[in-house]
mmCIF file of C-alpha atoms in Angstrom:
data_model
loop_
_atom_site.group_PDB
_atom_site.id
_atom_site.type_symbol
_atom_site.label_atom_id
_atom_site.label_comp_id
_atom_site.label_asym_id
_atom_site.label_seq_id
_atom_site.Cartn_x
_atom_site.Cartn_y
_atom_site.Cartn_z
ATOM 1 C CA MET A 11 0.603 -8.811 16.027
ATOM 2 C CA THR A 12 -2.729 -11.026 14.773
ATOM 3 C CA TRP A 13 -4.026 -11.206 11.234
ATOM 4 C CA GLN A 14 -6.613 -11.989 9.593
ATOM 5 C CA ILE A 15 -6.817 -14.552 6.779
ATOM 6 C CA LYS A 16 -10.502 -13.754 4.056
ATOM 7 C CA LYS A 17 -11.821 -15.932 1.093
ATOM 8 C CA GLN A 18 -10.002 -13.293 -1.361
ATOM 9 C CA ASP A 19 -6.558 -13.943 0.699
ATOM 10 C CA ILE A 20 -7.034 -17.823 -0.040
ATOM 11 C CA PRO A 21 -5.536 -17.746 -3.907
ATOM 12 C CA LEU A 22 -2.611 -15.307 -3.059
ATOM 13 C CA LEU A 23 -1.767 -17.755 -0.431
ATOM 14 C CA ALA A 24 -1.848 -20.507 -2.714
ATOM 15 C CA ILE A 25 0.614 -19.188 -5.488
ATOM 16 C CA GLY A 26 3.128 -18.404 -2.346
ATOM 17 C CA ALA A 27 3.119 -21.948 -1.446
ATOM 18 C CA LYS A 28 3.649 -22.946 -4.847
ATOM 19 C CA LEU A 29 6.709 -20.362 -5.233
ATOM 20 C CA ILE A 30 8.318 -21.001 -1.794
ATOM 21 C CA GLY A 31 7.646 -25.585 -3.000
ATOM 22 C CA CYS A 32 10.761 -25.265 -5.522
ATOM 23 C CA GLY A 33 9.204 -27.334 -7.568
ATOM 24 C CA GLY A 34 7.623 -29.512 -5.025
ATOM 25 C CA GLY A 35 4.112 -29.632 -2.501
ATOM 26 C CA GLY A 36 1.844 -30.977 -5.505
ATOM 27 C CA ASN A 37 -1.049 -29.309 -7.205
ATOM 28 C CA LEU A 38 -2.687 -26.669 -4.488
ATOM 29 C CA LEU A 39 -5.921 -26.223 -6.899
ATOM 30 C CA THR A 40 -8.167 -28.428 -5.053
ATOM 31 C CA ILE A 41 -7.270 -27.647 -1.660
ATOM 32 C CA GLN A 42 -7.521 -24.036 -2.733
ATOM 33 C CA ASN A 43 -11.278 -24.868 -4.212
ATOM 34 C CA LEU A 44 -11.637 -26.651 -0.870
ATOM 35 C CA LEU A 45 -10.913 -23.666 1.220
ATOM 36 C CA LEU A 46 -13.024 -20.870 -1.300
ATOM 37 C CA SER A 47 -16.321 -23.520 -1.185
ATOM 38 C CA MET A 48 -16.755 -23.620 2.633
ATOM 39 C CA MET A 49 -15.945 -19.772 3.577
ATOM 40 C CA LYS A 50 -18.306 -17.087 3.408
ATOM 41 C CA GLU A 51 -17.109 -13.626 2.292
ATOM 42 C CA GLU A 52 -17.297 -12.875 6.127
ATOM 43 C CA ASP A 53 -15.674 -15.717 7.663
ATOM 44 C CA THR A 54 -12.502 -15.065 9.297
ATOM 45 C CA ILE A 55 -9.660 -17.364 10.322
ATOM 46 C CA THR A 56 -6.999 -15.680 13.104
ATOM 47 C CA VAL A 57 -3.570 -16.040 12.088
ATOM 48 C CA LYS A 58 -0.910 -16.103 15.350
ATOM 49 C CA THR A 59 2.927 -14.306 15.477
ATOM 50 C CA LEU A 60 5.786 -15.534 17.211
ATOM 51 C CA VAL A 61 4.653 -12.227 19.667
ATOM 52 C CA ASP A 62 1.171 -13.507 19.795
ATOM 53 C CA LEU A 63 2.210 -17.394 21.095
ATOM 54 C CA GLU A 64 2.139 -17.908 24.903
ATOM 55 C CA ASP A 65 1.287 -21.156 26.467
ATOM 56 C CA GLU A 66 -0.744 -22.020 23.438
ATOM 57 C CA TRP A 67 -0.435 -26.273 22.870
ATOM 58 C CA VAL A 68 0.233 -26.528 19.087
ATOM 59 C CA VAL A 69 0.213 -29.295 16.596
ATOM 60 C CA GLY A 70 1.082 -29.429 13.213
ATOM 61 C CA THR A 71 -1.434 -31.092 10.722
ATOM 62 C CA GLY A 72 -1.047 -31.696 7.110
ATOM 63 C CA MET A 73 -0.968 -34.473 4.529
ATOM 64 C CA MET A 74 2.425 -37.006 3.337
ATOM 65 C CA GLY A 75 2.799 -38.830 0.376
ATOM 66 C CA SER A 76 1.555 -38.252 -3.529
ATOM 67 C CA THR A 77 -0.044 -34.938 -4.099
ATOM 68 C CA VAL A 78 -1.739 -36.351 -6.664
ATOM 69 C CA PHE A 79 -3.910 -39.596 -5.061
ATOM 70 C CA TYR A 80 -5.311 -36.170 -2.686
ATOM 71 C CA ASN A 81 -6.110 -34.767 -5.776
ATOM 72 C CA GLU A 82 -7.522 -38.011 -7.951
ATOM 73 C CA ARG A 83 -9.245 -38.994 -4.467
ATOM 74 C CA ILE A 84 -11.147 -35.878 -3.429
ATOM 75 C CA PRO A 85 -10.311 -34.879 -0.114
ATOM 76 C CA SER A 86 -14.053 -33.556 2.222
ATOM 77 C CA GLY A 87 -11.706 -31.413 3.675
ATOM 78 C CA GLU A 88 -12.917 -33.399 7.299
ATOM 79 C CA GLU A 89 -9.611 -35.644 6.850
ATOM 80 C CA GLU A 90 -7.039 -33.555 8.840
ATOM 81 C CA SER A 91 -9.765 -32.518 11.318
ATOM 82 C CA GLN A 92 -10.516 -36.326 11.874
ATOM 83 C CA ALA A 93 -7.145 -37.069 12.392
ATOM 84 C CA LEU A 94 -6.255 -33.765 14.541
ATOM 85 C CA GLN A 95 -9.245 -35.278 16.824
ATOM 86 C CA LEU A 96 -7.287 -38.968 17.514
ATOM 87 C CA TYR A 97 -4.417 -36.888 18.041
ATOM 88 C CA GLU A 98 -6.371 -34.783 20.747
ATOM 89 C CA ASP A 99 -7.658 -38.199 22.103
ATOM 90 C CA SER A 100 -4.694 -39.887 22.279
ATOM 91 C CA VAL A 101 -2.532 -36.772 24.351
ATOM 92 C CA GLN A 102 -5.319 -36.119 25.917
ATOM 93 C CA HIS A 103 -5.068 -33.036 25.214
ATOM 94 C CA LYS A 104 -7.160 -30.576 23.345
ATOM 95 C CA ALA A 105 -4.917 -28.578 20.348
ATOM 96 C CA GLU A 106 -5.072 -24.460 21.014
ATOM 97 C CA ALA A 107 -3.455 -23.866 17.729
ATOM 98 C CA VAL A 108 -2.210 -25.672 14.511
ATOM 99 C CA ILE A 109 1.048 -24.749 12.229
ATOM 100 C CA SER A 110 2.494 -25.835 8.823
ATOM 101 C CA VAL A 111 5.044 -28.233 9.487
ATOM 102 C CA GLU A 112 6.182 -27.587 5.733
ATOM 103 C CA ILE A 113 5.095 -23.846 4.255
ATOM 104 C CA GLY A 114 5.854 -24.994 0.230
ATOM 105 C CA GLY A 115 3.069 -26.450 -1.907
ATOM 106 C CA VAL A 116 -0.212 -28.235 -0.478
ATOM 107 C CA ASN A 117 1.072 -28.360 2.785
ATOM 108 C CA GLY A 118 1.201 -24.305 3.682
ATOM 109 C CA LEU A 119 -2.525 -24.527 2.698
ATOM 110 C CA ALA A 120 -4.054 -27.499 4.848
ATOM 111 C CA PRO A 121 -3.924 -26.298 8.800
ATOM 112 C CA ILE A 122 -5.615 -23.272 7.498
ATOM 113 C CA LEU A 123 -8.110 -25.560 6.454
ATOM 114 C CA THR A 124 -7.957 -27.399 9.694
ATOM 115 C CA ALA A 125 -8.407 -24.105 11.536
ATOM 116 C CA PHE A 126 -10.839 -22.636 9.604
ATOM 117 C CA LEU A 127 -13.271 -26.277 10.067
ATOM 118 C CA ASN A 128 -12.423 -26.426 14.094
ATOM 119 C CA HIS A 129 -12.239 -22.762 14.993
ATOM 120 C CA LEU A 130 -8.524 -22.653 15.492
ATOM 121 C CA PRO A 131 -6.057 -20.328 15.123
ATOM 122 C CA VAL A 132 -3.225 -21.003 12.795
ATOM 123 C CA VAL A 133 0.401 -20.414 13.653
ATOM 124 C CA ASP A 134 2.417 -17.616 11.111
ATOM 125 C CA GLY A 135 5.988 -19.618 10.735
ATOM 126 C CA ASP A 136 6.051 -23.501 10.414
ATOM 127 C CA TYR A 137 9.410 -26.610 10.510
ATOM 128 C CA MET A 138 11.058 -25.975 6.792
ATOM 129 C CA GLY A 139 11.099 -23.542 5.241
ATOM 130 C CA ARG A 140 10.073 -24.601 1.680
ATOM 131 C CA ALA A 141 9.268 -27.547 0.434
ATOM 132 C CA PHE A 142 10.763 -31.467 1.462
ATOM 133 C CA PRO A 143 10.168 -34.511 0.719
ATOM 134 C CA GLU A 144 10.273 -35.980 4.162
ATOM 135 C CA ILE A 145 8.696 -35.029 7.697
ATOM 136 C CA SER A 146 12.268 -35.851 9.215
ATOM 137 C CA MET A 147 13.977 -32.919 7.487
ATOM 138 C CA THR A 148 12.361 -30.146 10.141
ATOM 139 C CA THR A 149 13.526 -28.198 11.851
ATOM 140 C CA PHE A 150 10.858 -28.885 14.888
ATOM 141 C CA HIS A 151 13.393 -31.934 16.463
ATOM 142 C CA LEU A 152 15.961 -29.487 17.116
ATOM 143 C CA ASN A 153 15.392 -28.966 20.770
ATOM 144 C CA GLN A 154 14.651 -31.755 21.698
ATOM 145 C CA ASN A 155 11.148 -32.127 20.527
ATOM 146 C CA SER A 156 9.275 -35.367 19.470
ATOM 147 C CA ILE A 157 7.054 -35.664 16.786
ATOM 148 C CA SER A 158 5.199 -39.085 17.827
ATOM 149 C CA PRO A 159 2.840 -39.254 18.675
ATOM 150 C CA LEU A 160 2.286 -38.980 14.650
ATOM 151 C CA VAL A 161 -1.431 -40.072 13.969
ATOM 152 C CA LEU A 162 -1.635 -41.382 10.147
ATOM 153 C CA LEU A 163 -5.515 -41.273 8.187
ATOM 154 C CA ALA A 164 -6.347 -42.776 5.331
ATOM 155 C CA GLU A 165 -10.240 -43.725 4.277
ATOM 156 C CA GLU A 166 -10.536 -46.025 6.632
ATOM 157 C CA THR A 167 -7.682 -47.172 8.047
ATOM 158 C CA ARG A 168 -5.826 -44.884 10.844
ATOM 159 C CA THR A 169 -2.563 -45.800 13.048
ATOM 160 C CA ILE A 170 -0.353 -43.559 15.875
ATOM 161 C CA ILE A 171 3.075 -43.808 16.144
ATOM 162 C CA GLN A 172 3.570 -43.235 19.468
ATOM 163 C CA ARG A 173 7.055 -43.534 21.948
ATOM 164 C CA VAL A 174 9.284 -43.208 18.939
ATOM 165 C CA GLU A 175 11.722 -40.840 19.614
ATOM 166 C CA ASP A 176 14.078 -41.628 16.602
ATOM 167 C CA ILE A 177 13.084 -39.477 13.766
ATOM 168 C CA GLN A 178 14.204 -41.413 11.164
ATOM 169 C CA LEU A 179 12.156 -44.270 12.828
ATOM 170 C CA VAL A 180 8.886 -42.450 12.246
ATOM 171 C CA SER A 181 9.777 -41.432 9.078
ATOM 172 C CA GLU A 182 10.202 -45.008 7.726
ATOM 173 C CA MET A 183 6.842 -46.009 9.400
ATOM 174 C CA ALA A 184 5.118 -43.351 8.130
ATOM 175 C CA LYS A 185 5.912 -44.365 4.961
ATOM 176 C CA ASP A 186 5.718 -47.882 5.146
ATOM 177 C CA PHE A 187 1.877 -46.686 6.012
ATOM 178 C CA MET A 188 1.135 -44.767 3.598
ATOM 179 C CA MET A 189 2.187 -47.324 0.826
ATOM 180 C CA LYS A 190 0.162 -50.134 2.092
ATOM 181 C CA ASN A 191 -2.562 -47.773 1.934
ATOM 182 C CA GLY A 192 -2.840 -45.860 -1.176
ATOM 183 C CA GLY A 193 0.234 -43.782 -1.231
ATOM 184 C CA ASN A 194 -1.108 -40.629 0.419
ATOM 185 C CA VAL A 195 -2.222 -39.736 4.203
ATOM 186 C CA HIS A 196 -2.981 -37.112 6.546
ATOM 187 C CA PHE A 197 -1.491 -36.606 9.321
ATOM 188 C CA ALA A 198 -1.251 -34.611 13.280
ATOM 189 C CA GLY A 199 1.257 -34.602 15.649
ATOM 190 C CA PHE A 200 4.268 -32.098 16.276
ATOM 191 C CA GLY A 201 2.690 -31.538 19.343
ATOM 192 C CA ALA A 202 4.797 -28.815 21.348
ATOM 193 C CA LYS A 203 3.410 -25.814 24.132
ATOM 194 C CA ALA A 204 3.942 -22.773 22.271
ATOM 195 C CA SER A 205 7.143 -22.074 23.749
ATOM 196 C CA LYS A 206 9.243 -24.866 22.485
ATOM 197 C CA VAL A 207 7.326 -24.341 19.458
ATOM 198 C CA LYS A 208 8.714 -20.848 19.030
ATOM 199 C CA ALA A 209 12.311 -21.783 19.469
ATOM 200 C CA SER A 210 12.075 -24.351 16.932
ATOM 201 C CA MET A 211 9.880 -22.774 13.452
ATOM 202 C CA ILE A 212 10.467 -20.901 10.987
ATOM 203 C CA PRO A 213 8.275 -17.771 11.715
ATOM 204 C CA GLY A 214 6.579 -15.386 9.349
ATOM 205 C CA SER A 215 6.340 -17.803 6.650
ATOM 206 C CA LEU A 216 2.654 -17.592 6.489
ATOM 207 C CA HIS A 217 2.809 -14.586 6.207
ATOM 208 C CA LEU A 218 5.444 -14.223 3.595
ATOM 209 C CA ILE A 219 3.742 -16.773 1.234
ATOM 210 C CA PHE A 220 0.584 -13.939 1.361
ATOM 211 C CA ARG A 221 3.018 -11.117 0.128
ATOM 212 C CA LEU A 222 4.351 -12.794 -2.207
ATOM 213 C CA GLY A 223 1.558 -14.103 -3.729
ATOM 214 C CA LYS A 224 0.327 -10.079 -3.939
ATOM 215 C CA ALA A 225 3.390 -9.740 -5.742
ATOM 216 C CA LEU A 226 2.828 -12.273 -8.143
ATOM 217 C CA THR A 227 -0.661 -11.956 -9.230
ATOM 218 C CA LYS A 228 -0.508 -7.686 -9.640
ATOM 219 C CA GLU A 229 -1.676 -6.145 -12.667
ATOM 220 C CA SER A 230 2.063 -4.731 -13.623
ATOM 221 C CA ARG A 231 5.118 -5.097 -15.539
ATOM 222 C CA VAL A 232 6.953 -8.039 -14.896
ATOM 223 C CA SER A 233 10.067 -6.517 -14.026
ATOM 224 C CA GLU A 234 7.620 -4.601 -10.910
ATOM 225 C CA LYS A 235 6.713 -7.946 -10.113
ATOM 226 C CA MET A 236 10.185 -9.009 -10.163
ATOM 227 C CA GLU A 237 10.982 -6.036 -7.843
ATOM 228 C CA GLU A 238 7.796 -6.503 -5.238
ATOM 229 C CA MET A 239 9.023 -9.936 -4.850
ATOM 230 C CA MET A 240 12.885 -9.215 -4.403
ATOM 231 C CA ALA A 241 11.313 -6.454 -1.550
ATOM 232 C CA VAL A 242 9.310 -9.286 0.263
ATOM 233 C CA PHE A 243 12.280 -11.894 0.316
ATOM 234 C CA GLU A 244 14.771 -9.021 1.558
ATOM 235 C CA ASN A 245 12.058 -8.122 4.322
ATOM 236 C CA SER A 246 11.848 -11.620 5.562
ATOM 237 C CA LEU A 247 14.153 -14.331 7.193
ATOM 238 C CA TYR A 248 15.122 -15.188 3.944
ATOM 239 C CA GLY A 249 18.425 -13.328 1.363
ATOM 240 C CA LYS A 250 17.660 -11.615 -1.522
ATOM 241 C CA PRO A 251 16.763 -13.619 -5.115
ATOM 242 C CA ILE A 252 19.583 -14.155 -6.867
ATOM 243 C CA PRO A 253 19.281 -14.123 -11.076
ATOM 244 C CA ILE A 254 20.805 -17.112 -11.916
ATOM 245 C CA ILE A 255 19.311 -17.275 -16.050
ATOM 246 C CA SER A 256 17.221 -16.727 -18.220
ATOM 247 C CA GLY A 257 16.380 -18.691 -21.471
ATOM 248 C CA VAL A 258 14.638 -21.273 -22.854
ATOM 249 C CA VAL A 259 14.191 -25.500 -21.122
ATOM 250 C CA SER A 260 16.519 -27.348 -24.057
ATOM 251 C CA GLU A 261 16.819 -30.794 -22.429
ATOM 252 C CA VAL A 262 14.164 -32.438 -19.863
ATOM 253 C CA SER A 263 15.084 -36.124 -18.324
ATOM 254 C CA ARG A 264 12.569 -37.313 -15.067
ATOM 255 C CA TRP A 265 11.662 -41.165 -13.910
ATOM 256 C CA PHE A 266 10.458 -41.996 -10.886
ATOM 257 C CA GLU A 267 12.570 -43.774 -8.444
ATOM 258 C CA SER A 268 11.845 -44.766 -4.896
ATOM 259 C CA GLU A 269 8.282 -42.965 -4.979
ATOM 260 C CA SER A 270 9.815 -39.860 -5.961
ATOM 261 C CA LEU A 271 9.994 -37.500 -9.097
ATOM 262 C CA ILE A 272 13.394 -37.482 -10.257
ATOM 263 C CA GLY A 273 15.738 -35.801 -12.960
ATOM 264 C CA LYS A 274 17.604 -33.054 -14.378
ATOM 265 C CA PHE A 275 17.132 -30.239 -16.935
ATOM 266 C CA ALA A 276 18.777 -28.106 -18.758
ATOM 267 C CA VAL A 277 18.555 -24.007 -19.819
ATOM 268 C CA ASP A 278 20.198 -22.201 -22.403
ATOM 269 C CA GLY A 279 20.202 -18.379 -21.749
ATOM 270 C CA GLN A 280 19.527 -16.031 -23.921
ATOM 271 C CA SER A 281 19.997 -11.710 -24.520
ATOM 272 C CA SER A 282 22.457 -11.456 -21.571
ATOM 273 C CA PHE A 283 22.820 -14.750 -20.405
ATOM 274 C CA SER A 284 23.632 -15.918 -24.445
ATOM 275 C CA ASN A 285 26.475 -17.403 -23.148
ATOM 276 C CA LYS A 286 25.828 -19.451 -20.723
ATOM 277 C CA ARG A 287 23.884 -22.476 -19.762
ATOM 278 C CA VAL A 288 22.783 -24.079 -16.515
ATOM 279 C CA GLU A 289 21.273 -27.115 -15.025
ATOM 280 C CA ILE A 290 18.491 -27.217 -12.628
ATOM 281 C CA GLU A 291 18.552 -31.363 -10.661
ATOM 282 C CA PHE A 292 15.514 -32.435 -9.202
ATOM 283 C CA ARG A 293 14.283 -35.007 -6.403
ATOM 284 C CA ASN A 294 10.664 -33.877 -5.854
ATOM 285 C CA GLU A 295 11.955 -30.524 -5.413
ATOM 286 C CA PHE A 296 14.323 -28.529 -7.050
ATOM 287 C CA ILE A 297 17.983 -29.489 -5.325
ATOM 288 C CA SER A 298 20.680 -27.608 -6.859
ATOM 289 C CA ILE A 299 21.543 -25.692 -9.992
ATOM 290 C CA LYS A 300 25.096 -26.432 -12.100
ATOM 291 C CA GLU A 301 26.627 -24.444 -14.284
ATOM 292 C CA LYS A 302 30.183 -26.049 -14.609
ATOM 293 C CA ASN A 303 30.505 -26.763 -11.204
ATOM 294 C CA TYR A 304 27.169 -26.447 -8.196
ATOM 295 C CA ILE A 305 25.984 -22.809 -7.855
ATOM 296 C CA CYS A 306 23.403 -23.703 -5.795
ATOM 297 C CA THR A 307 22.088 -26.442 -3.467
ATOM 298 C CA THR A 308 19.521 -27.363 -0.978
ATOM 299 C CA PRO A 309 18.337 -26.319 1.589
ATOM 300 C CA ASP A 310 18.792 -22.781 -0.593
ATOM 301 C CA LEU A 311 15.692 -22.219 -2.790
ATOM 302 C CA VAL A 312 15.845 -23.290 -5.887
ATOM 303 C CA LEU A 313 12.459 -21.199 -8.284
ATOM 304 C CA VAL A 314 11.866 -21.278 -11.838
ATOM 305 C CA LEU A 315 9.439 -19.052 -13.087
ATOM 306 C CA ASP A 316 7.545 -18.189 -16.716
ATOM 307 C CA ALA A 317 9.139 -15.819 -18.382
ATOM 308 C CA GLU A 318 6.642 -13.591 -19.606
ATOM 309 C CA ASN A 319 4.990 -13.665 -16.000
ATOM 310 C CA LEU A 320 6.821 -15.274 -13.225
ATOM 311 C CA THR A 321 4.055 -18.230 -12.402
ATOM 312 C CA PRO A 322 6.279 -20.419 -10.486
ATOM 313 C CA TYR A 323 6.164 -24.226 -12.056
ATOM 314 C CA ASN A 324 6.514 -27.485 -10.509
ATOM 315 C CA VAL A 325 8.777 -30.021 -11.038
ATOM 316 C CA SER A 326 5.964 -31.391 -13.473
ATOM 317 C CA GLU A 327 5.611 -28.522 -15.508
ATOM 318 C CA ILE A 328 8.589 -28.436 -16.839
ATOM 319 C CA GLN A 329 8.589 -29.020 -20.418
ATOM 320 C CA ARG A 330 11.420 -28.555 -23.533
ATOM 321 C CA GLY A 331 10.906 -24.770 -25.067
ATOM 322 C CA LEU A 332 9.075 -23.155 -21.635
ATOM 323 C CA SER A 333 10.916 -19.163 -21.546
ATOM 324 C CA VAL A 334 12.003 -19.849 -17.752
ATOM 325 C CA ILE A 335 13.499 -17.059 -15.031
ATOM 326 C CA ILE A 336 15.821 -19.073 -12.730
ATOM 327 C CA LEU A 337 15.960 -17.657 -8.615
ATOM 328 C CA ALA A 338 18.523 -19.031 -6.110
ATOM 329 C CA VAL A 339 17.288 -17.671 -2.701
ATOM 330 C CA PRO A 340 19.701 -18.177 0.422
ATOM 331 C CA ALA A 341 17.567 -19.841 2.968
ATOM 332 C CA PRO A 342 16.732 -18.986 6.787
ATOM 333 C CA ASN A 343 19.894 -19.222 8.717
ATOM 334 C CA ILE A 344 18.455 -22.214 10.956
ATOM 335 C CA LEU A 345 18.501 -24.456 7.805
ATOM 336 C CA ARG A 346 21.959 -23.614 6.542
ATOM 337 C CA THR A 347 23.093 -24.634 10.519
ATOM 338 C CA LYS A 348 25.486 -27.811 10.871
ATOM 339 C CA GLU A 349 22.515 -29.368 12.297
ATOM 340 C CA MET A 350 20.188 -28.998 10.160
ATOM 341 C CA LEU A 351 22.746 -29.456 6.960
ATOM 342 C CA GLU A 352 22.986 -33.125 8.152
ATOM 343 C CA TYR A 353 18.442 -33.245 7.297
ATOM 344 C CA VAL A 354 18.109 -31.357 4.567
ATOM 345 C CA GLY A 355 22.067 -30.440 3.051
ATOM 346 C CA PRO A 356 22.709 -31.677 -0.829
ATOM 347 C CA GLN A 357 23.954 -35.416 0.692
ATOM 348 C CA ASN A 358 20.552 -36.092 1.554
ATOM 349 C CA PHE A 359 19.513 -35.802 -2.170
ATOM 350 C CA ASN A 360 22.607 -37.799 -3.728
ATOM 351 C CA LEU A 361 24.420 -34.819 -4.408
ATOM 352 C CA ALA A 362 28.346 -35.495 -4.319
ATOM 353 C CA VAL A 363 28.927 -31.906 -3.232
ATOM 354 C CA SER A 364 29.167 -30.103 0.449
ATOM 355 C CA TYR A 365 26.455 -27.052 0.977
ATOM 356 C CA GLN A 366 28.081 -23.660 0.011
ATOM 357 C CA PRO A 367 26.774 -20.582 0.867
ATOM 358 C CA LEU A 368 24.797 -18.955 -2.296
ATOM 359 C CA GLN A 369 27.125 -16.042 -3.634
ATOM 360 C CA GLY A 370 26.360 -14.489 -6.994
ATOM 361 C CA GLU A 371 25.917 -11.287 -8.422
ATOM 362 C CA HIS A 372 21.946 -9.234 -9.261
ATOM 363 C CA HIS A 373 21.522 -8.871 -12.940
ATOM 364 C CA ASP A 374 18.465 -6.270 -13.477
ATOM 365 C CA GLU A 375 18.534 -7.823 -17.227
ATOM 366 C CA ALA A 376 17.294 -10.791 -16.208
ATOM 367 C CA TRP A 377 13.300 -9.722 -16.127
ATOM 368 C CA ASN A 378 13.652 -6.001 -18.340
#
């Protein structure tokens, strides 16, 4: 059933979106503060769940590119609304709801901002179930949905990618425009009737980040927070998190390549994990966990948490000496289908391994 987002919920949604971003998706402080500065205590934003959607025209909104530039060039909050207006003019159809293309990071909150400014409902779902680096890595196109027309807005410059069915070509054209216009753009696209959206989206992901935020911000022991976070994931389309290691970051290697933050870091286990060492690779997001062999790869989620309070870390925040807990979470089934693995499987991140479903035991000692 429909539910309401209130001003007090924004920080909870932000921490949940950071967690499920798997180290990517950018710093949410700017968009969180934008929403908090605009919303009054009595304001609400309606959230429509899968069962509430009927025949609405639903549009995806957000930003793509460098979130560093997004935060440096403090947005007014109107950019996504302007992109949405251009989209509506292009298709000659009013948006009746908005949806997140990726629920992890800044784009988990961007449609909420658009919904608030345009008095629209936001859909409880998304097309990635986490954060991924490419707009082609979505579940939206699995049912022959076209993401074009796609409106891209960069300050005073704008373009509309129309009548292009090849999703990879759309992605390349969008990245080319983005790089020529400051490395960061706002977008509106992925438009479809609710019947197609319901068949394509990962439902419940907006409510998931809200519940994760509530679990992680509770004034309670780490063990209690972890238990509640486990329960939240289990009561969703995701699998139960598997604790991989609790230890200290001993090595970090990080560099930029093809507009991506790439690298790896090592964690040396402590306590019950004292004889264990793992390596986590990242490519904007955490993409794999390797011991002797790979034990977790994308699209399954790699979560890196502060061992003292379970605050999630972004890729850019990883430093030597941090005490961390590493968890692996089975992704929603739709991301692990043969069709989606062609877009989000390990080979798309230059990992020389085929996708294997997560396997492992739960170690309660990891957070005691």
